[in-house]
Coordinates of C-alpha atoms in Angstrom, one line a residue:
X16 CA 16.6 0.4 20.2
X17 CA 13.2 -0.9 19.4
X18 CA 12.7 -0.5 15.7
X19 CA 9.2 -0.5 14.1
X20 CA 9.0 -0.4 10.3
X21 CA 6.3 -1.2 7.9
X22 CA 6.9 -1.0 4.2
X23 CA 4.0 -1.7 1.9
X24 CA 3.7 -2.5 -1.7
X25 CA 4.2 -0.8 -5.0
X26 CA 0.8 -0.3 -6.7
X27 CA 0.8 0.0 -10.5
X28 CA -2.4 1.2 -12.2
X29 CA -1.3 1.9 -15.8
X30 CA -2.9 2.4 -19.1
X31 CA -1.9 4.1 -22.3
X32 CA -3.8 5.5 -25.3
X33 CA -2.8 4.9 -28.9
X34 CA -4.8 7.1 -31.3
X35 CA -5.1 5.6 -34.8
X36 CA -7.0 6.1 -37.9
X37 CA -7.5 9.9 -37.4
X38 CA -6.1 12.7 -39.3
X39 CA -4.2 15.4 -37.5
X40 CA -2.6 13.3 -34.7
X41 CA 0.4 15.0 -33.3
X42 CA 3.2 13.9 -31.0
X43 CA 3.0 14.8 -27.3
X44 CA 5.7 16.6 -25.4
X45 CA 8.5 14.8 -23.6
X46 CA 10.2 15.2 -20.3
X47 CA 8.9 15.1 -16.8
X48 CA 8.0 17.5 -14.1
X49 CA 8.6 17.1 -10.4
X50 CA 7.1 18.7 -7.4
X51 CA 7.1 18.2 -3.6
X52 CA 9.5 19.8 -1.2
X53 CA 8.0 23.1 -0.2
X54 CA 4.6 22.7 -1.8
X55 CA 3.2 23.0 1.7
X56 CA 4.5 24.5 5.0
X57 CA 5.8 22.1 7.6
X58 CA 3.1 21.0 9.9
X59 CA 0.2 21.7 7.6
X60 CA -2.7 19.4 7.9
X61 CA -4.8 20.6 4.9
X62 CA -4.2 21.8 1.4
X63 CA -6.1 24.2 -0.8
X64 CA -8.4 22.8 -3.4
X65 CA -6.6 22.3 -6.7
X66 CA -8.3 23.8 -9.7
X67 CA -8.3 21.7 -12.8
X68 CA -9.1 18.4 -10.9
X69 CA -12.7 17.1 -10.8
X70 CA -14.3 13.9 -9.8
X71 CA -17.6 12.5 -11.0
X72 CA -19.4 9.3 -9.8
X73 CA -20.8 6.9 -12.4
X74 CA -22.6 3.6 -12.1
X75 CA -21.5 0.9 -14.5
X76 CA -23.6 -2.2 -15.2
X77 CA -21.7 -5.1 -16.7
X78 CA -23.0 -7.1 -19.7
X79 CA -22.2 -10.6 -18.4
X80 CA -23.0 -12.7 -15.3
X81 CA -20.2 -12.8 -12.7
X82 CA -17.9 -15.8 -12.8
X83 CA -18.5 -17.7 -9.6
X84 CA -14.9 -18.8 -8.9
X85 CA -11.5 -17.3 -9.1
X86 CA -8.8 -19.1 -11.1
X87 CA -11.1 -21.2 -13.3
X88 CA -10.7 -21.2 -17.1
X89 CA -13.0 -18.8 -18.9
X90 CA -14.4 -19.4 -22.3
X91 CA -14.4 -16.3 -24.5
X92 CA -15.4 -16.4 -28.1
X93 CA -13.4 -13.7 -29.9
X94 CA -14.6 -11.5 -32.8
X95 CA -12.6 -11.3 -35.9
X96 CA -11.0 -8.1 -34.8
X97 CA -10.2 -9.5 -31.4
X98 CA -8.6 -12.6 -32.9
X99 CA -6.5 -10.4 -35.2
X100 CA -5.4 -8.3 -32.2
X101 CA -4.6 -11.4 -30.2
X102 CA -2.4 -12.8 -33.0
X103 CA -0.6 -9.5 -33.4
X104 CA 0.2 -9.2 -29.7
X105 CA 1.0 -12.8 -29.0
X106 CA 4.4 -14.5 -29.1
X107 CA 7.8 -13.8 -27.6
X108 CA 6.7 -14.9 -24.1
X109 CA 3.3 -13.2 -24.1
X110 CA 0.5 -15.7 -23.4
X111 CA -3.2 -15.2 -24.1
X112 CA -5.6 -15.5 -21.2
X113 CA -9.3 -15.7 -22.2
X114 CA -10.3 -14.2 -18.9
X115 CA -8.2 -11.1 -19.6
X116 CA -9.9 -10.9 -23.1
X117 CA -13.3 -10.9 -21.4
X118 CA -12.2 -8.1 -19.1
X119 CA -10.6 -6.2 -22.0
X120 CA -13.9 -6.3 -24.0
X121 CA -15.9 -5.1 -20.9
X122 CA -13.4 -2.3 -20.3
X123 CA -13.6 -1.3 -24.0
X124 CA -17.4 -1.1 -23.6
X125 CA -17.6 0.6 -20.2
X126 CA -14.6 2.9 -19.9
X127 CA -15.9 6.5 -19.5
X128 CA -12.8 8.0 -21.0
X129 CA -10.4 6.8 -23.7
X130 CA -7.4 8.1 -21.8
X131 CA -8.4 7.7 -18.1
X132 CA -9.8 4.4 -17.0
X133 CA -10.7 4.5 -13.3
X134 CA -8.8 2.0 -11.2
X135 CA -12.0 0.9 -9.5
X136 CA -13.5 0.0 -12.8
X137 CA -10.4 -2.1 -13.7
X138 CA -10.3 -4.0 -10.5
X139 CA -14.1 -4.4 -10.4
X140 CA -14.2 -6.0 -13.9
X141 CA -11.1 -8.2 -13.4
X142 CA -12.7 -9.6 -10.2
X143 CA -16.0 -10.0 -12.0
X144 CA -14.5 -12.3 -14.6
X145 CA -12.6 -14.3 -12.0
X146 CA -9.1 -12.9 -12.1
X147 CA -7.2 -12.6 -8.9
X148 CA -4.2 -10.7 -10.3
X149 CA -3.4 -7.0 -9.4
X150 CA -4.7 -4.5 -11.9
X151 CA -3.5 -5.1 -15.5
X152 CA -1.7 -2.6 -17.6
X153 CA -3.9 -1.4 -20.5
X154 CA -3.1 -0.3 -24.0
X155 CA -6.1 1.5 -25.7
X156 CA -6.8 2.6 -29.2
X157 CA -9.9 4.2 -30.8
X158 CA -11.0 4.0 -34.4
X159 CA -13.5 6.7 -35.6
X160 CA -16.8 5.6 -37.3
X161 CA -15.3 6.1 -40.8
X162 CA -12.7 3.5 -40.0
X163 CA -15.2 0.7 -39.5
X164 CA -15.8 -2.2 -39.7
X165 CA -13.7 -3.5 -36.8
X166 CA -15.6 -6.3 -35.2
X167 CA -16.8 -9.4 -37.0
X168 CA -15.3 -7.9 -40.1
X169 CA -11.9 -6.2 -40.3
X170 CA -11.3 -3.2 -42.5
X171 CA -7.9 -1.9 -43.6
X172 CA -8.2 0.9 -41.1
X173 CA -9.0 -1.6 -38.4
X174 CA -5.9 -3.6 -39.3
X175 CA -3.7 -0.5 -39.1
X176 CA -5.1 0.3 -35.7
X177 CA -4.5 -3.3 -34.6
X178 CA -0.9 -3.2 -35.7
X179 CA -0.1 0.1 -34.0
X180 CA -1.8 -1.0 -30.8
X181 CA -0.1 -4.4 -30.7
X182 CA 3.3 -2.7 -31.2
X183 CA 2.6 -0.2 -28.3
X184 CA 1.4 -3.1 -26.1
X185 CA 4.5 -5.2 -26.6
X186 CA 6.8 -2.2 -26.0
X187 CA 5.0 -1.4 -22.8
X188 CA 5.9 -4.8 -21.2
X189 CA 9.6 -4.6 -21.6
X190 CA 10.0 -4.1 -17.8
X191 CA 7.8 -7.1 -17.1
X192 CA 10.4 -9.8 -17.4
X193 CA 10.4 -11.5 -14.0
X194 CA 7.6 -14.0 -14.8
X195 CA 5.0 -15.0 -17.4
X196 CA 3.2 -12.1 -19.0
X197 CA -0.4 -12.7 -20.0
X198 CA -2.6 -10.6 -22.1
X199 CA -6.2 -10.3 -23.3
X200 CA -7.7 -8.5 -26.3
X201 CA -11.1 -6.8 -26.4
X202 CA -13.0 -4.7 -29.0
X203 CA -16.3 -2.8 -28.6
X204 CA -18.2 -0.4 -30.8
X205 CA -19.5 2.5 -28.8
X206 CA -23.0 4.1 -29.3
X207 CA -21.5 7.0 -31.4
X208 CA -19.9 4.5 -33.8
X209 CA -16.4 4.8 -32.5
X210 CA -14.6 1.5 -32.0
X211 CA -12.4 1.1 -28.9
X212 CA -9.7 -1.6 -28.8
X213 CA -8.1 -2.6 -25.5
X214 CA -5.2 -4.9 -24.7
X215 CA -4.8 -5.9 -21.0
X216 CA -1.4 -7.2 -19.9
X217 CA -0.3 -8.5 -16.5
X218 CA 2.8 -10.2 -15.2
X219 CA 1.4 -13.1 -13.1
X220 CA 3.2 -13.2 -9.8
X221 CA 1.3 -16.2 -8.3
X222 CA -0.8 -19.2 -9.5
X223 CA -3.7 -19.6 -7.1
X224 CA -5.9 -22.7 -7.1
X225 CA -9.5 -22.2 -8.0
X226 CA -11.7 -20.9 -5.2
X227 CA -15.3 -19.7 -4.7
X228 CA -15.9 -15.9 -4.6
X229 CA -18.9 -16.3 -2.3
X230 CA -18.9 -18.1 1.1
X231 CA -21.6 -18.7 3.7
X232 CA -21.9 -15.9 6.4
X233 CA -19.7 -17.9 8.7
X234 CA -17.7 -19.7 6.0
X235 CA -14.0 -20.5 5.7
X236 CA -11.8 -21.0 2.7
X237 CA -8.3 -22.2 2.0
X238 CA -6.2 -20.0 -0.2
X239 CA -3.6 -22.2 -1.9
X240 CA -1.1 -21.4 -4.6
X241 CA 2.6 -20.9 -5.5
X242 CA 4.7 -17.9 -6.4
X243 CA 6.0 -17.4 -10.0
X244 CA 9.3 -15.9 -11.1
X245 CA 12.0 -15.0 -8.7
X246 CA 9.6 -14.2 -5.8
X247 CA 9.7 -15.5 -2.3
X248 CA 8.3 -15.0 1.3
X249 CA 4.6 -15.0 0.6
X250 CA 2.2 -13.5 3.1
X251 CA -1.5 -12.5 3.3
X252 CA -3.4 -9.4 4.4
X253 CA -7.1 -8.9 4.7
X254 CA -9.4 -5.9 5.2
X255 CA -12.8 -6.9 6.6
X256 CA -16.1 -5.2 5.8
X257 CA -15.6 -2.7 8.7
X258 CA -12.2 -1.7 7.3
X259 CA -10.1 -3.5 10.0
X260 CA -6.8 -5.0 8.9
X261 CA -5.8 -8.6 9.7
X262 CA -2.7 -10.6 8.6
X263 CA -3.1 -14.3 7.8
X264 CA 0.0 -16.5 8.4
X265 CA 1.2 -18.2 5.2
X266 CA 2.3 -21.8 5.6
X267 CA 4.9 -22.8 3.0
X268 CA 5.5 -26.4 1.9
X269 CA 7.3 -27.8 -1.2
X270 CA 7.0 -24.4 -3.0
X271 CA 3.3 -23.9 -2.3
X272 CA 1.7 -21.5 0.1
X273 CA -1.5 -21.9 2.1
X274 CA -3.5 -19.4 4.0
X275 CA -6.7 -20.0 6.0
X276 CA -9.4 -17.4 5.4
X277 CA -12.4 -17.0 7.7
X278 CA -15.6 -14.9 7.6
X279 CA -15.3 -14.5 11.4
X280 CA -15.9 -10.8 11.4
X281 CA -19.4 -10.9 9.9
X282 CA -21.0 -10.7 6.4
X283 CA -19.9 -8.5 3.6
X284 CA -16.9 -8.1 1.3
X285 CA -13.4 -8.9 2.5
X286 CA -10.4 -7.7 0.4
X287 CA -7.6 -10.2 0.3
X288 CA -4.1 -9.5 -0.8
X289 CA -1.2 -11.9 -1.4
X290 CA 2.2 -10.4 -1.0
X291 CA 5.7 -11.5 -1.9
X292 CA 9.3 -10.2 -2.0
X293 CA 10.4 -9.4 -5.5
X294 CA 13.3 -7.7 -7.4
X295 CA 12.3 -4.2 -6.1
X296 CA 11.1 -5.2 -2.7
X297 CA 7.6 -6.2 -1.5
X298 CA 5.0 -6.4 -4.2
X299 CA 1.3 -7.4 -4.6
X300 CA 0.9 -10.7 -6.5
X301 CA -2.8 -11.1 -6.0
X302 CA -5.7 -8.8 -4.8
X303 CA -9.3 -9.9 -4.8
X304 CA -12.5 -9.7 -2.8
X305 CA -14.3 -12.6 -1.1
X306 CA -18.0 -12.2 -0.2
X307 CA -19.3 -13.7 3.0
X308 CA -23.1 -14.2 3.1
X309 CA -23.8 -12.0 0.1
X310 CA -23.3 -12.1 -3.7
X311 CA -21.0 -9.7 -5.6
X312 CA -22.7 -6.4 -6.5
X313 CA -24.6 -6.3 -9.8
X314 CA -23.1 -3.0 -10.8
X315 CA -19.9 -1.0 -10.1
X316 CA -19.9 2.5 -8.7
X317 CA -16.7 4.2 -9.9
X318 CA -15.3 7.7 -9.4
X319 CA -13.9 9.2 -12.6
X320 CA -11.2 11.8 -12.2
X321 CA -10.4 14.5 -14.8
X322 CA -7.2 16.4 -14.6
X323 CA -6.3 19.4 -16.8
X324 CA -2.9 19.4 -18.5
X325 CA -2.2 22.6 -16.6
X326 CA -2.0 20.8 -13.3
X327 CA 1.6 20.5 -12.2
X328 CA 3.3 17.9 -10.0
X329 CA 3.2 20.1 -6.9
X330 CA -0.5 20.4 -7.2
X331 CA -0.9 16.6 -7.6
X332 CA 1.1 16.2 -4.3
X333 CA -1.2 18.7 -2.5
X334 CA -4.3 17.1 -3.8
X335 CA -3.2 13.6 -2.9
X336 CA -2.3 14.9 0.6
X337 CA -5.8 16.4 1.0
X338 CA -7.3 13.1 -0.1
X339 CA -5.5 11.0 2.5
X340 CA -6.2 13.4 5.3
X341 CA -9.9 13.6 4.3
X342 CA -10.0 9.9 4.5
X343 CA -8.4 9.9 8.0
X344 CA -10.8 12.6 9.2
X345 CA -13.8 10.4 8.1
X346 CA -12.3 7.5 10.0
X347 CA -11.9 9.7 13.1
X348 CA -8.1 9.5 13.0
X349 CA -5.7 12.3 13.8
X350 CA -4.7 14.3 10.7
X351 CA -1.1 13.8 9.4
X352 CA 1.2 16.8 9.3
X353 CA 3.1 17.7 6.1
X354 CA 6.8 17.3 6.4
X355 CA 9.2 18.8 3.9
X356 CA 12.1 16.6 4.8
X357 CA 10.0 13.5 4.1
X358 CA 8.7 15.1 0.9
X359 CA 12.2 15.7 -0.4
X360 CA 13.1 12.0 0.2
X361 CA 9.8 11.0 -1.5
X362 CA 10.5 13.3 -4.4
X363 CA 14.0 11.9 -5.0
X364 CA 12.6 8.4 -5.0
X365 CA 9.9 9.2 -7.5
X366 CA 12.5 10.8 -9.8
X367 CA 14.7 7.7 -9.4
X368 CA 11.7 5.4 -10.3
X369 CA 11.2 7.5 -13.5
X370 CA 14.9 7.6 -14.4
X371 CA 15.5 3.9 -13.6
X372 CA 12.3 2.6 -15.1
X373 CA 10.7 0.8 -12.1
X374 CA 7.9 1.1 -9.6
X375 CA 8.9 -0.3 -6.2
X376 CA 10.4 0.3 -2.8
X377 CA 13.9 -1.0 -3.2
X378 CA 16.0 1.0 -5.6
X379 CA 19.2 -0.4 -7.3
X380 CA 20.9 2.9 -6.5
X381 CA 19.4 4.1 -3.1
X382 CA 18.3 1.0 -1.3
X383 CA 15.1 0.9 0.7
X384 CA 13.2 3.6 2.6
X385 CA 15.2 3.2 5.8
X386 CA 18.4 3.7 3.8
X387 CA 17.0 6.9 2.2
X388 CA 15.9 8.3 5.6
X389 CA 19.2 7.5 7.1
X390 CA 21.2 9.2 4.4
X391 CA 19.0 12.3 4.7
X392 CA 19.7 12.4 8.5
X393 CA 16.0 12.2 9.4
X394 CA 15.5 10.3 12.7
X395 CA 12.3 8.4 12.8
X396 CA 10.5 6.0 15.2
X397 CA 8.4 4.4 12.5
X398 CA 8.7 4.7 8.7
X399 CA 6.0 3.6 6.2
X400 CA 6.1 4.0 2.4
X401 CA 3.5 3.8 -0.4
X402 CA 4.5 4.0 -4.1
X403 CA 2.1 4.2 -7.0
X404 CA 1.8 4.8 -10.7
X405 CA -1.4 6.3 -12.0
X406 CA -3.1 9.2 -13.7
X407 CA -4.6 11.5 -11.0
X408 CA -4.2 12.2 -7.3
X409 CA -7.6 11.0 -6.3
X410 CA -7.5 7.9 -8.5
X411 CA -4.1 6.9 -7.0
X412 CA -5.6 7.4 -3.5
X413 CA -8.6 5.2 -4.3
X414 CA -6.3 2.6 -5.8
X415 CA -4.1 2.5 -2.7
X416 CA -7.2 2.3 -0.4
X417 CA -8.3 -0.8 -2.4
X418 CA -5.1 -2.5 -1.4
X419 CA -4.9 -3.8 2.2
X420 CA -1.2 -3.2 2.5
X421 CA -1.4 0.4 1.3
X422 CA -4.6 1.1 3.2
X423 CA -2.8 0.2 6.5
X424 CA -0.2 2.9 5.9
X425 CA -2.8 5.5 5.0
X426 CA -4.8 4.8 8.2
X427 CA -1.9 4.0 10.5
X428 CA -2.0 5.5 14.0
X429 CA 1.7 5.1 14.7
X430 CA 2.7 7.9 12.3
X431 CA 2.3 11.6 12.6
X432 CA 3.9 13.2 9.5
X433 CA 3.9 12.5 5.7
X434 CA 5.7 13.9 2.7
X435 CA 4.7 13.2 -0.9
X436 CA 6.9 13.4 -4.0
X437 CA 5.5 13.4 -7.5
X438 CA 6.9 13.2 -11.0
X439 CA 4.7 13.6 -14.1
X440 CA 6.3 11.5 -16.7
X441 CA 6.4 12.1 -20.5
X442 CA 3.3 11.0 -22.6
X443 CA 3.3 7.2 -23.1
X444 CA 2.9 7.5 -26.8
X445 CA 3.0 10.1 -29.6
X446 CA -0.7 10.2 -30.0
X447 CA -2.7 13.3 -29.5
X448 CA -4.2 13.5 -25.9
X449 CA -1.9 10.7 -24.8
X450 CA -2.0 10.6 -21.0
X451 CA 1.1 11.4 -18.8
X452 CA 1.6 8.9 -16.0
X453 CA 2.2 10.0 -12.5
X454 CA 4.8 8.4 -10.3
X455 CA 4.0 9.1 -6.7
X456 CA 5.8 8.3 -3.4
X457 CA 4.3 8.7 0.1
X458 CA 6.7 8.7 3.0
X459 CA 4.9 8.4 6.4
X460 CA 6.8 8.6 9.7
X461 CA 6.7 9.6 13.3
X462 CA 9.5 11.6 14.8
X463 CA 11.6 10.0 17.6
X464 CA 9.8 10.5 20.9
X465 CA 7.0 12.6 19.4
X466 CA 4.2 10.5 21.0
X467 CA 5.6 10.8 24.5
X468 CA 3.1 12.1 27.1
X469 CA 3.7 15.8 28.0
X470 CA 3.0 15.3 31.7
X471 CA 3.8 12.7 34.3
X472 CA 5.3 10.2 31.8
X473 CA 6.2 7.6 34.5
X474 CA 2.5 7.4 35.6
X475 CA 1.4 7.2 31.9
X476 CA 3.8 4.3 31.4
X477 CA 2.6 2.4 34.5
X478 CA -1.0 2.9 33.5
X479 CA -0.3 1.6 30.0
X480 CA 1.5 -1.5 31.3
X481 CA -1.3 -2.2 33.7
X482 CA -3.9 -2.0 30.9
X483 CA -1.7 -4.2 28.6
X484 CA -1.3 -6.9 31.3
X485 CA -5.0 -6.8 32.1
X486 CA -5.8 -7.4 28.4
X487 CA -3.5 -10.5 28.4
X488 CA -4.9 -11.9 31.7
X489 CA -1.6 -11.4 33.6
X490 CA -1.4 -10.5 37.2
X491 CA -0.9 -6.8 38.0
X492 CA 2.6 -5.6 38.7
X493 CA 3.4 -4.6 42.3
X494 CA 4.8 -1.1 41.7
X495 CA 7.2 0.0 44.3
X496 CA 7.5 3.7 45.1
X497 CA 11.2 3.6 46.3
X498 CA 12.4 1.6 43.3
X499 CA 10.5 3.9 41.0
X500 CA 12.2 7.0 42.6
X501 CA 15.6 5.4 42.1
X502 CA 14.8 4.3 38.5
X503 CA 13.5 7.8 37.6
X504 CA 16.7 9.5 39.0
X505 CA 18.8 7.1 37.0
X506 CA 16.8 7.7 33.8
X507 CA 16.9 11.5 34.3
X508 CA 20.7 11.4 34.7
X509 CA 21.2 9.3 31.6
X510 CA 18.9 11.5 29.6
X511 CA 20.9 14.6 30.6
X512 CA 24.2 12.9 29.7
X513 CA 25.4 12.4 33.3
X514 CA 25.3 8.6 33.5
X515 CA 28.6 8.2 35.2
X516 CA 27.6 10.6 38.0
X517 CA 24.2 9.2 38.7
X518 CA 25.2 5.5 38.7
X519 CA 26.5 5.6 42.2
X520 CA 23.5 7.6 43.3
X521 CA 21.2 4.9 41.8
X522 CA 23.1 2.1 43.7
X523 CA 22.9 4.0 46.9
X524 CA 19.1 4.6 46.6
X525 CA 18.6 0.9 45.9
X526 CA 20.5 -0.1 49.0
X527 CA 18.1 1.8 51.2
X528 CA 15.3 -0.6 50.4
X529 CA 17.2 -3.8 51.5
X530 CA 16.3 -6.0 48.6
X531 CA 18.3 -9.3 48.4
X532 CA 18.7 -8.7 44.7
X533 CA 17.7 -6.0 42.2
X534 CA 17.7 -6.7 38.5
X535 CA 17.9 -3.6 36.3
X536 CA 16.6 -3.4 32.8
X537 CA 17.6 -0.5 30.5
X538 CA 15.7 0.2 27.3
X539 CA 16.2 2.9 24.6
X540 CA 13.0 3.4 22.6
X541 CA 12.2 5.5 19.6
X542 CA 8.6 6.0 20.7
X543 CA 6.3 5.7 23.7
X544 CA 4.1 3.2 21.8
X545 CA 7.0 0.9 21.0
X546 CA 7.5 0.3 24.8
X547 CA 4.5 -2.1 24.5
X548 CA 6.9 -4.6 23.0
X549 CA 9.2 -4.8 26.1
X550 CA 9.2 -8.5 26.9
X551 CA 8.9 -8.1 30.7
X552 CA 5.4 -6.6 30.4
X553 CA 4.2 -9.9 28.9
X554 CA 5.7 -12.2 31.5
X555 CA 4.9 -13.2 35.1
X556 CA 6.8 -10.9 37.4
X557 CA 7.8 -12.0 40.9
X558 CA 8.8 -9.2 43.2
X559 CA 8.5 -5.4 43.4
X560 CA 9.0 -3.2 40.3
X561 CA 10.0 0.4 39.9
X562 CA 10.1 2.3 36.6
X563 CA 11.6 5.5 35.4
X564 CA 11.4 7.2 32.0
X565 CA 12.9 10.3 30.4
X566 CA 13.5 11.8 27.0
X567 CA 17.1 12.0 25.9
X568 CA 18.2 15.7 25.7
X569 CA 21.5 15.5 23.9
X570 CA 23.7 13.3 21.7
X571 CA 23.0 10.9 18.9
X572 CA 19.9 9.5 20.6
X573 CA 18.3 12.9 21.2
X574 CA 14.5 12.6 21.4
X575 CA 14.6 8.9 22.2
X576 CA 13.1 7.6 25.5
X577 CA 15.4 6.0 28.1
X578 CA 13.5 3.6 30.4
X579 CA 14.9 2.1 33.6
X580 CA 13.0 -0.9 35.1
X581 CA 14.2 -2.1 38.5
X582 CA 12.9 -5.5 39.8
X583 CA 13.6 -6.2 43.4
X584 CA 13.5 -9.6 45.2
X585 CA 13.4 -10.0 49.0

């Protein structure tokens, strides 16, 4: 059987809020809530609007000039409070990165909300300061005006806030043990006198050599680096300014990887992602934009999502489903249908991630997405999976769209159904208003044989093959009516479970055409589209060809397509 599978990467957009220096702080609740399964009817392509979720657009202008290159050392003079925070966080394998400190200070200054920092703001600022890593995890604390000073001078209340934030930040990286963990510390006093303290932490999965952010309109660049920790099999993906996806082959030599980037699809921003296989399956180790023929934007436009505490996991799943189908509609793509079997598989994986303390595709207990679909007895032609950790359905969607690997899955044309499973985790800290992270799994798939034409399937296959060969500059196939009639009769018999009876009939029909030799190819395919990969269609073909195709009606391969290709030589 032709098997097509794409499994993308686990996106983690995480922050936590530590409230310090304020009277009346109370502990948040514990426990999680789950929701998927029957939150929508099978086959639904839209979801009702969820009350309690709103999105506002804000323009954010940054206080410093953009760093012109990725991967170059950044000089960042720290305030007394930032130095104290750096000293409190550092040690035990945590290494300070001045670029992360510059990003942390800018996030402290510009974050619109103490408990919900938009993913686009995080990625925009990290790229602005020259960081190529995926979005860092954030730990955030706020000190009220009466706890000042907390900048060039450090009050007792400020020291207390620093100690609590540092403890929370160190505890939050217990899972990040597969490579070097870097951090930055930033402090900013807001217009109302509140002081916001931010620690940004990231586990660096790759070390990439310095490279320019901006290239000429027709420029090229070499992306060179090496993987860190127990990671292997690097690869590249790129989305061009028109939203088209392109893989870049990665050459590996002596532990280093090299990819050749080109501005060949015109000017604008290209989003580049470096991928690798890690402990929990494929993961993003770098994600950054390169600008062809233009400078990085002078301001960031971000969408700030607010979600009431009353919104449950099922409503998050519905809102995320609505967001991805809205995006597909704007792209002119067919809408995906909700599937409760896929949702149940996704729900179980989200619960497993919460229970086992990881975000990824490969579970220590359930394996990968193919394993999970197989155990559930769900037959599929193509399976794709996105996993994410975030704080709202729209924010998670936007974060996934900023990642080429995840974006491919959202906009894929080889899937027809999706199920989404959501768990809302306990608050990250005991602080009042501490956010509750969302663990979300999207399982996309197409049912076996679902894309088969509903009328005259043999003609549709011949037309598809003719077009495919024409695109490749190959000679047209000499289709033979008699061979096609024999092949179709054989395919129909096999599909109906009568192979033994129709085999002699097939041989007799071939003998009528007096070929010196007839070579028969038999293919069992999960989808009509997957037949493009049949090798014969991409080769020179000498002789006459007949083709038959039918959908299997019974047995373990029900729904699959059986194809018989007969090649006759005189």
